[in-house]
Amino acid sequence: MTSLLLFDTLTRQKQDLGPPGQAPVRFYSCGPTVYNRVHVGNLRAFLFYDVLKRALLWLGYPVRHVMNLTDVDDKTIKGSRAESVSLRAFTERYTELFLKDMDALGALRPDVMPRATDYVPQMVDLVQRLLDKGVAYRSDDGSVYFKIGAFPGYGRLSHLEARTLQAGAGGRVAQDEYEKEDVQDFALWKAWSEEDGDVAWDTALGKGRPGWHLECSALAFEHLGESLDIHAGGVDLVFPHHENEIAQSEAASGKTFSRLWVHNEHLLVGGQKMAKRLKNFFTLGDLVQLAGATPREVRYALISAHYRSQLNLQVTYEGEGEARRPVRFDSLEVARGALRRLDQFRKDLQAKATGEAPAGGAERLARAKDEYREAVRDDLNVPRALGVLFELVTDVNKLGAWDAAYAREVQAFLDDADRVLGVLTPEPEALAPDEQALFERWKAAREAKDWAAADEARAALQAKGIQVQARKGSEPTWARG
Ligand code: AMP
Ligand code: ZN
């Protein structure tokens, strides 16, 4: 079997995507609101999209992946006004930082990353369609609201009770974000108000700006058409964001907006959702600086749990209150250990390729391949997929030695498996700044033929587990071990 099974939030069942065909899988994922540096909780969501896309490609599906950049909403406007910079300059800054983090984490770039503000005419058209169909209406201030009572399917994705829906009937909510208890008609288009400053578009709907929910429907329509295959986001987006996306898209097109809805669970810290408003967040930069982590270790830590399970970033703190400081990031230590084991295995595969073709080796490898494929195919079970790799490592190690052909086959499997995970290939090793300084001192001393100083620097490097070598006619080199 090659088709991917995914747990669909709408039907609450695993659904079969069907076998790969010629047409690309139309894949939409909700991107970042670019008003702040993203935290590793957000990055968990983006890496989930990345692993999903990689899995699709690996299973043979062509994919067209669209991820929006929310560069106009309540938060971006507030942020840019607080700094007195233009909305575009403000959101560009955070877009660049976001892309830097994503590149560092080895995420494949989406095929299209549309900025919401570049599509205001399309959004206005969509609102017009909804007004024409009588499922949207104007309020006194000129804003346009979606009438949830006019869309019978409202609440299906988030399983809203009829009671909750009734409670909200007739009311309106202007904010982009609100809770289930506050379910009400939501804003598609917001008439200009003082808090918007100079953020406004003059359109057929009047002077104003789009609501957040509208963005994703208009961008998906524009880049993928009116029906998608997979729509992804974090669980916090199920209500109201995705509920509203379904309502406005389906009311306008009369078609199913997305065949499958997939949602990743949250990254927690100290048992609580990592969130900007709770001020309990860490960015990728924080983890690199505070924990000395590599982006590869962070990627491993964030993808290693099943996407539908909560994942707790374990941190050990010292001190109390204001003085409380993180002293150890336990989850990253675990990731580091796991990656060390895999890297060591990669080295051993070559080093121990001194024997015969191992008895049963081919069968063992074939089993790992089957199990790995099944783990990926069955709702993207990354922990199981990693388990398959570690079990193989254990069993191959037990063989003691093997021939070069077997080493190559096992290595080829790991390389292939890494097309899904994107963590198995070691980063090029680098020296820490103090190690680099010693290495430079050793080279300079050799040049100056100051053998005593060179020996001293070499010994200091050896004490740190670094061996140096200088061969005639080639650059001096170093290696760990
Ligand atoms: P935002 O920029 O707030 O719109 O969030 C971008 C993405 O990050 C959305 O898919 C959210 O669902 C997701 N997200 C936010 N916080 C977390 C968290 N703590 N763990 C996992 N995903 C999150
Ligand atoms: Zn969205």
Short mmCIF file of C-alpha atoms and ligand atoms in Angstrom, two decimals:
data_model
loop_
_atom_site.label_atom_id
_atom_site.label_comp_id
_atom_site.label_asym_id
_atom_site.label_seq_id
_atom_site.Cartn_x
_atom_site.Cartn_y
_atom_site.Cartn_z
CA MET A 1 0.00 0.00 0.00
CA THR A 2 1.32 3.39 -0.83
CA SER A 3 -1.51 5.76 -0.04
CA LEU A 4 -1.31 8.03 2.97
CA LEU A 5 -3.75 7.75 5.87
CA LEU A 6 -4.40 10.92 7.83
CA PHE A 7 -6.56 11.55 10.86
CA ASP A 8 -9.27 13.94 9.70
CA THR A 9 -10.58 16.36 12.32
CA LEU A 10 -13.93 16.73 10.55
CA THR A 11 -14.88 13.04 10.53
CA ARG A 12 -12.66 12.14 13.51
CA GLN A 13 -11.35 9.16 11.59
CA LYS A 14 -8.30 8.20 9.67
CA GLN A 15 -9.01 8.83 6.01
CA ASP A 16 -7.21 7.43 2.99
CA LEU A 17 -5.86 10.11 0.70
CA GLY A 18 -5.99 7.64 -2.19
CA PRO A 19 -3.04 6.52 -4.30
CA PRO A 20 -0.69 9.10 -5.78
CA GLY A 21 -1.81 10.40 -9.16
CA GLN A 22 -0.63 12.88 -11.74
CA ALA A 23 -2.34 15.89 -10.22
CA PRO A 24 -0.56 17.55 -7.31
CA VAL A 25 -2.02 17.21 -3.82
CA ARG A 26 -3.49 20.63 -3.09
CA PHE A 27 -2.05 21.35 0.33
CA TYR A 28 -2.78 24.51 2.30
CA SER A 29 -1.35 25.30 5.71
CA CYS A 30 -1.93 28.35 7.89
CA GLY A 31 1.26 30.34 8.14
CA PRO A 32 2.60 32.69 10.77
CA THR A 33 1.27 36.03 11.83
CA VAL A 34 4.37 38.08 11.22
CA TYR A 35 4.28 40.44 14.19
CA ASN A 36 6.92 38.88 16.38
CA ARG A 37 9.69 36.31 16.22
CA VAL A 38 7.97 32.89 16.04
CA HIS A 39 8.51 30.62 19.06
CA VAL A 40 9.31 26.93 18.96
CA GLY A 41 5.64 26.10 19.60
CA ASN A 42 4.77 27.76 16.29
CA LEU A 43 7.76 26.00 14.77
CA ARG A 44 6.35 22.68 15.85
CA ALA A 45 3.34 23.42 13.63
CA PHE A 46 5.50 24.50 10.69
CA LEU A 47 7.72 21.43 11.01
CA PHE A 48 4.63 19.25 11.08
CA TYR A 49 3.59 20.75 7.73
CA ASP A 50 7.14 20.16 6.50
CA VAL A 51 7.22 16.50 7.51
CA LEU A 52 3.76 16.00 6.02
CA LYS A 53 4.87 17.51 2.73
CA ARG A 54 8.09 15.47 2.73
CA ALA A 55 6.10 12.30 3.45
CA LEU A 56 3.76 13.03 0.54
CA LEU A 57 6.67 13.55 -1.83
CA TRP A 58 8.44 10.44 -0.53
CA LEU A 59 5.31 8.35 -1.06
CA GLY A 60 5.19 9.54 -4.64
CA TYR A 61 2.57 12.29 -4.55
CA PRO A 62 3.22 15.45 -6.49
CA VAL A 63 2.44 18.32 -4.10
CA ARG A 64 1.52 21.97 -4.38
CA HIS A 65 1.99 23.55 -0.97
CA VAL A 66 0.65 27.00 -0.16
CA MET A 67 1.30 28.71 3.16
CA ASN A 68 0.12 32.25 3.78
CA LEU A 69 1.86 34.99 5.69
CA THR A 70 -0.64 36.91 7.80
CA ASP A 71 0.63 40.45 7.45
CA VAL A 72 -2.57 42.27 8.35
CA ASP A 73 -4.70 41.56 11.41
CA ASP A 74 -5.31 43.04 14.85
CA LYS A 75 -1.84 42.07 16.12
CA THR A 76 0.29 43.25 13.19
CA ILE A 77 -1.50 46.61 13.12
CA LYS A 78 -1.05 47.09 16.84
CA GLY A 79 2.65 46.18 16.64
CA SER A 80 3.47 48.46 13.73
CA ARG A 81 1.62 51.38 15.28
CA ALA A 82 3.40 50.92 18.61
CA GLU A 83 6.70 51.33 16.73
CA SER A 84 5.42 53.98 14.31
CA VAL A 85 6.64 52.04 11.29
CA SER A 86 4.66 51.07 8.21
CA LEU A 87 2.79 47.79 8.33
CA ARG A 88 4.88 46.48 5.42
CA ALA A 89 8.24 47.38 6.99
CA PHE A 90 7.14 45.87 10.29
CA THR A 91 5.88 42.57 8.86
CA GLU A 92 8.84 42.24 6.44
CA ARG A 93 11.21 42.20 9.38
CA TYR A 94 9.43 39.26 11.01
CA THR A 95 8.93 37.47 7.71
CA GLU A 96 12.69 37.47 7.18
CA LEU A 97 13.36 36.17 10.68
CA PHE A 98 10.74 33.49 10.16
CA LEU A 99 12.31 32.32 6.90
CA LYS A 100 15.74 32.28 8.53
CA ASP A 101 14.46 29.99 11.28
CA MET A 102 12.74 27.73 8.77
CA ASP A 103 15.86 27.45 6.62
CA ALA A 104 18.01 26.72 9.66
CA LEU A 105 15.59 23.94 10.63
CA GLY A 106 15.79 22.39 7.17
CA ALA A 107 12.12 23.00 6.28
CA LEU A 108 11.34 22.86 2.57
CA ARG A 109 10.03 26.17 1.32
CA PRO A 110 6.32 26.08 0.37
CA ASP A 111 5.65 26.44 -3.36
CA VAL A 112 3.82 29.68 -2.74
CA MET A 113 3.94 31.93 0.33
CA PRO A 114 1.44 34.67 -0.39
CA ARG A 115 1.27 37.77 1.76
CA ALA A 116 -2.34 38.58 2.63
CA THR A 117 -1.99 42.28 1.80
CA ASP A 118 -1.14 41.45 -1.82
CA TYR A 119 -4.62 39.93 -2.30
CA VAL A 120 -7.08 42.51 -1.04
CA PRO A 121 -9.00 42.66 -4.37
CA GLN A 122 -9.55 38.90 -4.27
CA MET A 123 -10.79 39.16 -0.69
CA VAL A 124 -13.17 41.95 -1.62
CA ASP A 125 -14.56 39.76 -4.43
CA LEU A 126 -15.13 36.90 -2.02
CA VAL A 127 -16.99 39.16 0.41
CA GLN A 128 -19.08 40.43 -2.50
CA ARG A 129 -20.02 36.86 -3.44
CA LEU A 130 -21.13 36.21 0.14
CA LEU A 131 -23.17 39.41 0.22
CA ASP A 132 -24.81 38.46 -3.09
CA LYS A 133 -25.76 35.06 -1.67
CA GLY A 134 -27.31 36.62 1.40
CA VAL A 135 -25.01 34.86 3.88
CA ALA A 136 -23.21 38.08 4.78
CA TYR A 137 -24.54 41.47 5.80
CA ARG A 138 -23.36 44.97 6.51
CA SER A 139 -23.38 46.38 10.01
CA ASP A 140 -24.04 50.04 10.82
CA ASP A 141 -20.38 51.03 10.75
CA GLY A 142 -19.88 49.59 7.23
CA SER A 143 -18.18 46.34 8.31
CA VAL A 144 -19.36 43.09 6.75
CA TYR A 145 -20.20 40.05 8.87
CA PHE A 146 -20.79 36.41 8.01
CA LYS A 147 -24.20 35.23 9.18
CA ILE A 148 -23.44 31.88 10.80
CA GLY A 149 -27.15 31.07 11.08
CA ALA A 150 -27.34 31.04 7.27
CA PHE A 151 -24.75 28.28 6.96
CA PRO A 152 -26.22 24.98 8.21
CA GLY A 153 -22.85 23.25 8.49
CA TYR A 154 -21.49 25.83 10.92
CA GLY A 155 -19.84 24.12 13.91
CA ARG A 156 -19.21 20.72 12.30
CA LEU A 157 -15.43 20.89 12.36
CA SER A 158 -15.18 21.99 15.98
CA HIS A 159 -18.23 19.97 17.04
CA LEU A 160 -20.06 22.94 18.46
CA GLU A 161 -23.21 22.09 20.33
CA ALA A 162 -26.51 23.42 19.04
CA ARG A 163 -26.89 25.11 22.42
CA THR A 164 -23.67 27.08 22.00
CA LEU A 165 -24.71 28.10 18.52
CA GLN A 166 -28.07 29.34 19.71
CA ALA A 167 -26.44 31.37 22.44
CA GLY A 168 -24.44 33.23 19.82
CA ALA A 169 -27.25 33.75 17.34
CA GLY A 170 -27.79 37.37 16.48
CA GLY A 171 -24.58 38.69 18.08
CA ARG A 172 -21.42 39.85 16.37
CA VAL A 173 -17.73 39.61 17.10
CA ALA A 174 -15.30 42.06 15.55
CA GLN A 175 -12.04 40.65 16.97
CA ASP A 176 -10.05 38.09 14.96
CA GLU A 177 -9.65 35.77 17.92
CA TYR A 178 -12.35 34.60 20.34
CA GLU A 179 -13.44 31.54 22.28
CA LYS A 180 -16.16 28.97 21.60
CA GLU A 181 -18.35 30.51 24.29
CA ASP A 182 -18.34 33.70 22.24
CA VAL A 183 -19.46 32.11 18.98
CA GLN A 184 -21.18 34.79 16.91
CA ASP A 185 -21.32 36.26 13.43
CA PHE A 186 -17.72 37.05 12.53
CA ALA A 187 -16.16 39.96 10.65
CA LEU A 188 -15.23 39.36 7.01
CA TRP A 189 -14.41 43.00 6.36
CA LYS A 190 -13.71 45.62 8.99
CA ALA A 191 -14.61 49.22 8.29
CA TRP A 192 -11.76 51.59 9.11
CA SER A 193 -11.54 52.64 12.72
CA GLU A 194 -9.15 54.89 14.59
CA GLU A 195 -7.01 51.97 15.84
CA ASP A 196 -6.19 51.04 12.26
CA GLY A 197 -4.23 54.27 11.71
CA ASP A 198 -3.12 54.39 8.08
CA VAL A 199 -3.81 50.69 7.46
CA ALA A 200 -6.80 50.80 5.12
CA TRP A 201 -7.82 49.99 1.56
CA ASP A 202 -10.36 51.98 -0.43
CA THR A 203 -12.51 49.33 -2.07
CA ALA A 204 -15.99 48.66 -3.38
CA LEU A 205 -16.83 47.64 0.18
CA GLY A 206 -15.70 51.00 1.49
CA LYS A 207 -12.57 52.00 3.39
CA GLY A 208 -11.36 49.19 5.61
CA ARG A 209 -9.38 46.00 5.82
CA PRO A 210 -9.99 42.25 5.64
CA GLY A 211 -10.67 40.13 8.72
CA TRP A 212 -8.09 37.43 9.44
CA HIS A 213 -10.27 34.42 8.62
CA LEU A 214 -11.09 35.69 5.17
CA GLU A 215 -7.43 35.74 4.15
CA CYS A 216 -6.92 32.01 4.07
CA SER A 217 -10.02 31.27 1.98
CA ALA A 218 -9.15 33.91 -0.59
CA LEU A 219 -5.50 32.81 -0.80
CA ALA A 220 -6.40 29.14 -1.08
CA PHE A 221 -8.94 29.88 -3.83
CA GLU A 222 -6.38 31.95 -5.69
CA HIS A 223 -3.51 29.45 -5.55
CA LEU A 224 -5.18 26.05 -5.24
CA GLY A 225 -8.75 26.47 -6.42
CA GLU A 226 -12.00 26.15 -4.50
CA SER A 227 -11.40 22.58 -3.31
CA LEU A 228 -8.29 21.48 -1.45
CA ASP A 229 -7.05 18.01 -0.62
CA ILE A 230 -5.42 18.77 2.74
CA HIS A 231 -5.75 21.77 5.02
CA ALA A 232 -3.41 21.88 8.03
CA GLY A 233 -2.97 23.98 11.15
CA GLY A 234 -2.46 23.82 14.89
CA VAL A 235 -5.37 22.61 17.06
CA ASP A 236 -5.98 26.11 18.35
CA LEU A 237 -7.05 27.06 14.82
CA VAL A 238 -9.94 24.56 14.65
CA PHE A 239 -12.19 27.14 16.26
CA PRO A 240 -12.92 29.75 15.16
CA HIS A 241 -10.41 30.11 12.31
CA HIS A 242 -10.99 26.91 10.35
CA GLU A 243 -14.67 26.79 11.17
CA ASN A 244 -14.95 30.25 9.64
CA GLU A 245 -12.80 29.33 6.66
CA ILE A 246 -15.15 26.43 5.88
CA ALA A 247 -18.26 28.57 6.30
CA GLN A 248 -17.16 31.40 4.04
CA SER A 249 -15.51 29.15 1.41
CA GLU A 250 -18.34 26.66 1.10
CA ALA A 251 -21.07 29.25 1.26
CA ALA A 252 -19.39 31.05 -1.64
CA SER A 253 -18.42 28.08 -3.84
CA GLY A 254 -21.00 25.45 -2.97
CA LYS A 255 -18.12 22.93 -2.93
CA THR A 256 -16.37 21.04 -0.17
CA PHE A 257 -13.51 23.33 0.86
CA SER A 258 -11.07 20.62 1.93
CA ARG A 259 -11.22 16.83 1.77
CA LEU A 260 -9.07 16.43 4.85
CA TRP A 261 -8.44 18.62 7.89
CA VAL A 262 -5.31 17.86 9.90
CA HIS A 263 -4.22 19.53 13.13
CA ASN A 264 -1.08 19.29 15.19
CA GLU A 265 -1.20 19.30 18.97
CA HIS A 266 0.57 21.91 21.03
CA LEU A 267 4.06 22.19 22.32
CA LEU A 268 3.84 22.69 26.06
CA VAL A 269 6.32 24.05 28.51
CA GLY A 270 5.90 23.18 32.17
CA GLY A 271 2.61 21.51 31.18
CA GLN A 272 1.13 24.71 29.68
CA LYS A 273 0.71 25.64 26.03
CA MET A 274 3.69 27.64 24.82
CA ALA A 275 2.20 30.98 23.88
CA LYS A 276 3.33 34.54 23.48
CA ARG A 277 0.66 35.87 25.76
CA LEU A 278 1.73 33.51 28.56
CA LYS A 279 5.34 34.73 28.17
CA ASN A 280 6.55 31.15 28.57
CA PHE A 281 8.04 30.89 25.13
CA PHE A 282 11.47 30.24 23.65
CA THR A 283 12.51 31.07 20.11
CA LEU A 284 14.92 28.99 18.08
CA GLY A 285 17.54 31.66 18.80
CA ASP A 286 16.90 31.29 22.55
CA LEU A 287 17.49 27.56 22.41
CA VAL A 288 20.68 27.96 20.38
CA GLN A 289 22.01 30.55 22.81
CA LEU A 290 20.75 29.28 26.14
CA ALA A 291 21.03 25.56 25.53
CA GLY A 292 23.89 25.52 23.03
CA ALA A 293 21.50 23.49 20.86
CA THR A 294 21.94 23.08 17.13
CA PRO A 295 18.91 23.68 14.88
CA ARG A 296 19.15 20.00 13.97
CA GLU A 297 18.64 19.03 17.62
CA VAL A 298 15.70 21.40 17.88
CA ARG A 299 14.15 19.92 14.73
CA TYR A 300 14.60 16.42 16.12
CA ALA A 301 13.01 17.38 19.45
CA LEU A 302 10.02 19.03 17.74
CA ILE A 303 9.22 16.29 15.23
CA SER A 304 9.98 13.22 17.33
CA ALA A 305 6.57 13.09 19.08
CA HIS A 306 3.44 12.14 17.15
CA TYR A 307 1.91 15.30 15.71
CA ARG A 308 -1.41 14.51 17.42
CA SER A 309 0.17 14.22 20.87
CA GLN A 310 1.07 17.10 23.08
CA LEU A 311 4.79 17.48 23.53
CA ASN A 312 6.29 18.95 26.66
CA LEU A 313 9.53 20.88 26.26
CA GLN A 314 11.25 19.88 29.47
CA VAL A 315 13.26 22.60 31.07
CA THR A 316 15.06 22.60 34.42
CA TYR A 317 15.14 25.98 36.15
CA GLU A 318 17.13 27.45 39.00
CA GLY A 319 16.07 30.32 41.22
CA GLU A 320 12.68 31.76 42.01
CA GLY A 321 10.47 34.54 40.72
CA GLU A 322 12.34 37.21 38.75
CA ALA A 323 15.61 35.37 39.23
CA ARG A 324 14.35 32.10 37.74
CA ARG A 325 16.62 30.97 34.89
CA PRO A 326 16.58 27.88 32.69
CA VAL A 327 19.69 25.84 33.35
CA ARG A 328 19.00 22.70 31.34
CA PHE A 329 16.76 21.85 28.40
CA ASP A 330 16.18 18.18 29.07
CA SER A 331 14.26 17.54 25.84
CA LEU A 332 17.17 18.85 23.82
CA GLU A 333 19.61 16.64 25.73
CA VAL A 334 17.49 13.66 24.74
CA ALA A 335 17.53 14.80 21.10
CA ARG A 336 21.29 15.26 21.24
CA GLY A 337 21.75 11.74 22.62
CA ALA A 338 19.56 10.21 19.93
CA LEU A 339 21.36 12.03 17.14
CA ARG A 340 24.76 11.09 18.55
CA ARG A 341 23.73 7.46 18.44
CA LEU A 342 22.64 7.76 14.81
CA ASP A 343 25.81 9.67 13.84
CA GLN A 344 28.01 7.09 15.56
CA PHE A 345 26.19 4.34 13.68
CA ARG A 346 26.85 6.11 10.39
CA LYS A 347 30.59 6.16 11.22
CA ASP A 348 30.59 2.55 12.41
CA LEU A 349 28.88 1.42 9.22
CA GLN A 350 32.00 2.44 7.34
CA ALA A 351 34.54 1.53 10.00
CA LYS A 352 33.22 -2.00 10.49
CA ALA A 353 32.74 -2.81 6.82
CA THR A 354 35.64 -5.23 7.09
CA GLY A 355 33.81 -8.55 7.17
CA GLU A 356 31.57 -10.76 5.08
CA ALA A 357 28.02 -10.20 3.85
CA PRO A 358 26.07 -10.81 7.08
CA ALA A 359 23.70 -13.79 7.32
CA GLY A 360 20.12 -12.53 7.48
CA GLY A 361 21.29 -8.95 6.94
CA ALA A 362 19.28 -8.41 3.77
CA GLU A 363 16.05 -9.70 5.37
CA ARG A 364 16.57 -7.52 8.43
CA LEU A 365 17.02 -4.45 6.25
CA ALA A 366 13.99 -5.33 4.12
CA ARG A 367 11.87 -5.58 7.27
CA ALA A 368 13.05 -2.17 8.45
CA LYS A 369 12.13 -0.66 5.09
CA ASP A 370 8.61 -2.13 5.24
CA GLU A 371 8.05 -1.06 8.81
CA TYR A 372 9.35 2.42 8.15
CA ARG A 373 7.06 2.90 5.17
CA GLU A 374 4.09 1.66 7.18
CA ALA A 375 4.87 4.04 10.06
CA VAL A 376 5.03 7.03 7.70
CA ARG A 377 2.00 5.98 5.74
CA ASP A 378 -0.18 5.38 8.77
CA ASP A 379 -0.93 8.93 9.89
CA LEU A 380 2.67 10.10 9.92
CA ASN A 381 3.82 8.14 12.91
CA VAL A 382 7.24 9.70 13.39
CA PRO A 383 7.96 8.16 16.81
CA ARG A 384 7.33 4.71 15.33
CA ALA A 385 9.46 5.55 12.27
CA LEU A 386 12.33 6.59 14.55
CA GLY A 387 11.78 3.44 16.58
CA VAL A 388 12.22 1.36 13.42
CA LEU A 389 15.55 3.08 12.75
CA PHE A 390 16.85 2.60 16.28
CA GLU A 391 15.85 -1.07 16.28
CA LEU A 392 17.77 -1.51 13.05
CA VAL A 393 20.80 0.24 14.55
CA THR A 394 20.73 -2.15 17.50
CA ASP A 395 20.42 -5.24 15.32
CA VAL A 396 23.08 -4.23 12.82
CA ASN A 397 25.47 -3.34 15.64
CA LYS A 398 25.00 -6.84 17.02
CA LEU A 399 26.36 -8.27 13.78
CA GLY A 400 29.76 -6.89 14.73
CA ALA A 401 31.08 -6.57 11.18
CA TRP A 402 29.79 -6.66 7.60
CA ASP A 403 30.92 -6.08 4.07
CA ALA A 404 31.09 -2.78 2.20
CA ALA A 405 28.04 -3.60 0.07
CA TYR A 406 25.88 -4.07 3.18
CA ALA A 407 27.17 -0.83 4.68
CA ARG A 408 26.19 0.94 1.48
CA GLU A 409 22.68 -0.56 1.45
CA VAL A 410 21.99 0.36 5.05
CA GLN A 411 23.35 3.84 4.44
CA ALA A 412 21.17 4.22 1.34
CA PHE A 413 18.12 3.29 3.41
CA LEU A 414 18.97 5.90 6.05
CA ASP A 415 19.45 8.53 3.36
CA ASP A 416 16.11 7.61 1.83
CA ALA A 417 14.37 7.63 5.23
CA ASP A 418 15.80 11.07 5.82
CA ARG A 419 13.83 12.47 2.90
CA VAL A 420 10.89 12.36 5.33
CA LEU A 421 12.59 13.35 8.58
CA GLY A 422 15.33 15.73 7.48
CA VAL A 423 17.44 15.13 10.60
CA LEU A 424 19.67 12.14 9.93
CA THR A 425 22.41 13.86 7.99
CA PRO A 426 24.94 15.35 10.40
CA GLU A 427 25.57 19.07 10.21
CA PRO A 428 29.08 19.87 9.08
CA GLU A 429 31.00 19.92 12.31
CA ALA A 430 32.36 23.21 13.52
CA LEU A 431 34.81 24.16 16.24
CA ALA A 432 33.58 26.19 19.17
CA PRO A 433 35.15 29.69 19.31
CA ASP A 434 37.71 28.72 21.99
CA GLU A 435 38.63 25.58 20.05
CA GLN A 436 38.99 27.57 16.85
CA ALA A 437 41.32 30.00 18.64
CA LEU A 438 43.54 27.11 19.79
CA PHE A 439 43.54 25.63 16.31
CA GLU A 440 44.66 29.00 14.87
CA ARG A 441 47.34 29.30 17.53
CA TRP A 442 48.64 25.82 16.66
CA LYS A 443 48.80 26.65 12.93
CA ALA A 444 50.52 30.00 13.56
CA ALA A 445 53.05 28.39 15.89
CA ARG A 446 53.88 25.76 13.25
CA GLU A 447 54.36 28.42 10.60
CA ALA A 448 56.67 30.26 12.93
CA LYS A 449 58.41 26.93 13.68
CA ASP A 450 57.80 27.58 17.36
CA TRP A 451 57.52 23.88 18.13
CA ALA A 452 57.09 24.30 21.86
CA ALA A 453 54.06 26.59 21.39
CA ALA A 454 52.68 24.28 18.68
CA ASP A 455 52.97 21.26 21.01
CA GLU A 456 51.27 23.16 23.77
CA ALA A 457 48.32 24.15 21.54
CA ARG A 458 48.09 20.60 20.17
CA ALA A 459 47.95 19.18 23.70
CA ALA A 460 45.23 21.66 24.67
CA LEU A 461 43.19 20.59 21.64
CA GLN A 462 43.74 16.92 22.45
CA ALA A 463 42.47 17.54 25.95
CA LYS A 464 39.25 18.70 24.30
CA GLY A 465 39.08 15.55 22.20
CA ILE A 466 40.32 17.19 19.00
CA GLN A 467 43.10 15.65 16.91
CA VAL A 468 45.04 17.85 14.50
CA GLN A 469 47.07 16.88 11.50
CA ALA A 470 49.41 18.66 9.13
CA ARG A 471 50.47 16.88 5.97
CA LYS A 472 52.95 18.33 3.53
CA GLY A 473 51.25 20.13 0.67
CA SER A 474 47.75 20.24 2.17
CA GLU A 475 45.81 22.40 4.64
CA PRO A 476 46.10 21.37 8.31
CA THR A 477 42.96 19.55 9.44
CA TRP A 478 41.19 18.64 12.68
CA ALA A 479 38.84 15.83 13.71
CA ARG A 480 37.01 14.88 16.86
CA GLY A 481 37.54 11.53 18.52
P1 AMP B 1 0.11 32.16 14.74
O1 AMP B 1 1.32 32.85 14.21
O2 AMP B 1 -0.21 32.52 16.15
O3 AMP B 1 -1.08 32.27 13.81
O4 AMP B 1 0.47 30.60 14.83
C1 AMP B 1 1.08 29.91 13.78
C2 AMP B 1 0.89 28.42 13.94
O5 AMP B 1 1.46 27.96 15.15
C3 AMP B 1 -0.59 27.99 13.99
O6 AMP B 1 -0.75 26.82 13.19
C4 AMP B 1 -0.80 27.67 15.46
O7 AMP B 1 -1.81 26.72 15.62
C5 AMP B 1 0.54 27.11 15.83
N1 AMP B 1 0.85 27.16 17.27
C6 AMP B 1 0.76 28.22 18.10
N2 AMP B 1 1.18 27.90 19.36
C7 AMP B 1 1.54 26.59 19.31
C8 AMP B 1 2.07 25.65 20.28
N3 AMP B 1 2.33 26.00 21.54
N4 AMP B 1 2.33 24.39 19.84
C9 AMP B 1 2.10 24.02 18.57
N5 AMP B 1 1.61 24.84 17.62
C10 AMP B 1 1.33 26.11 17.98
ZN ZN B 2 -5.63 30.11 8.04
#
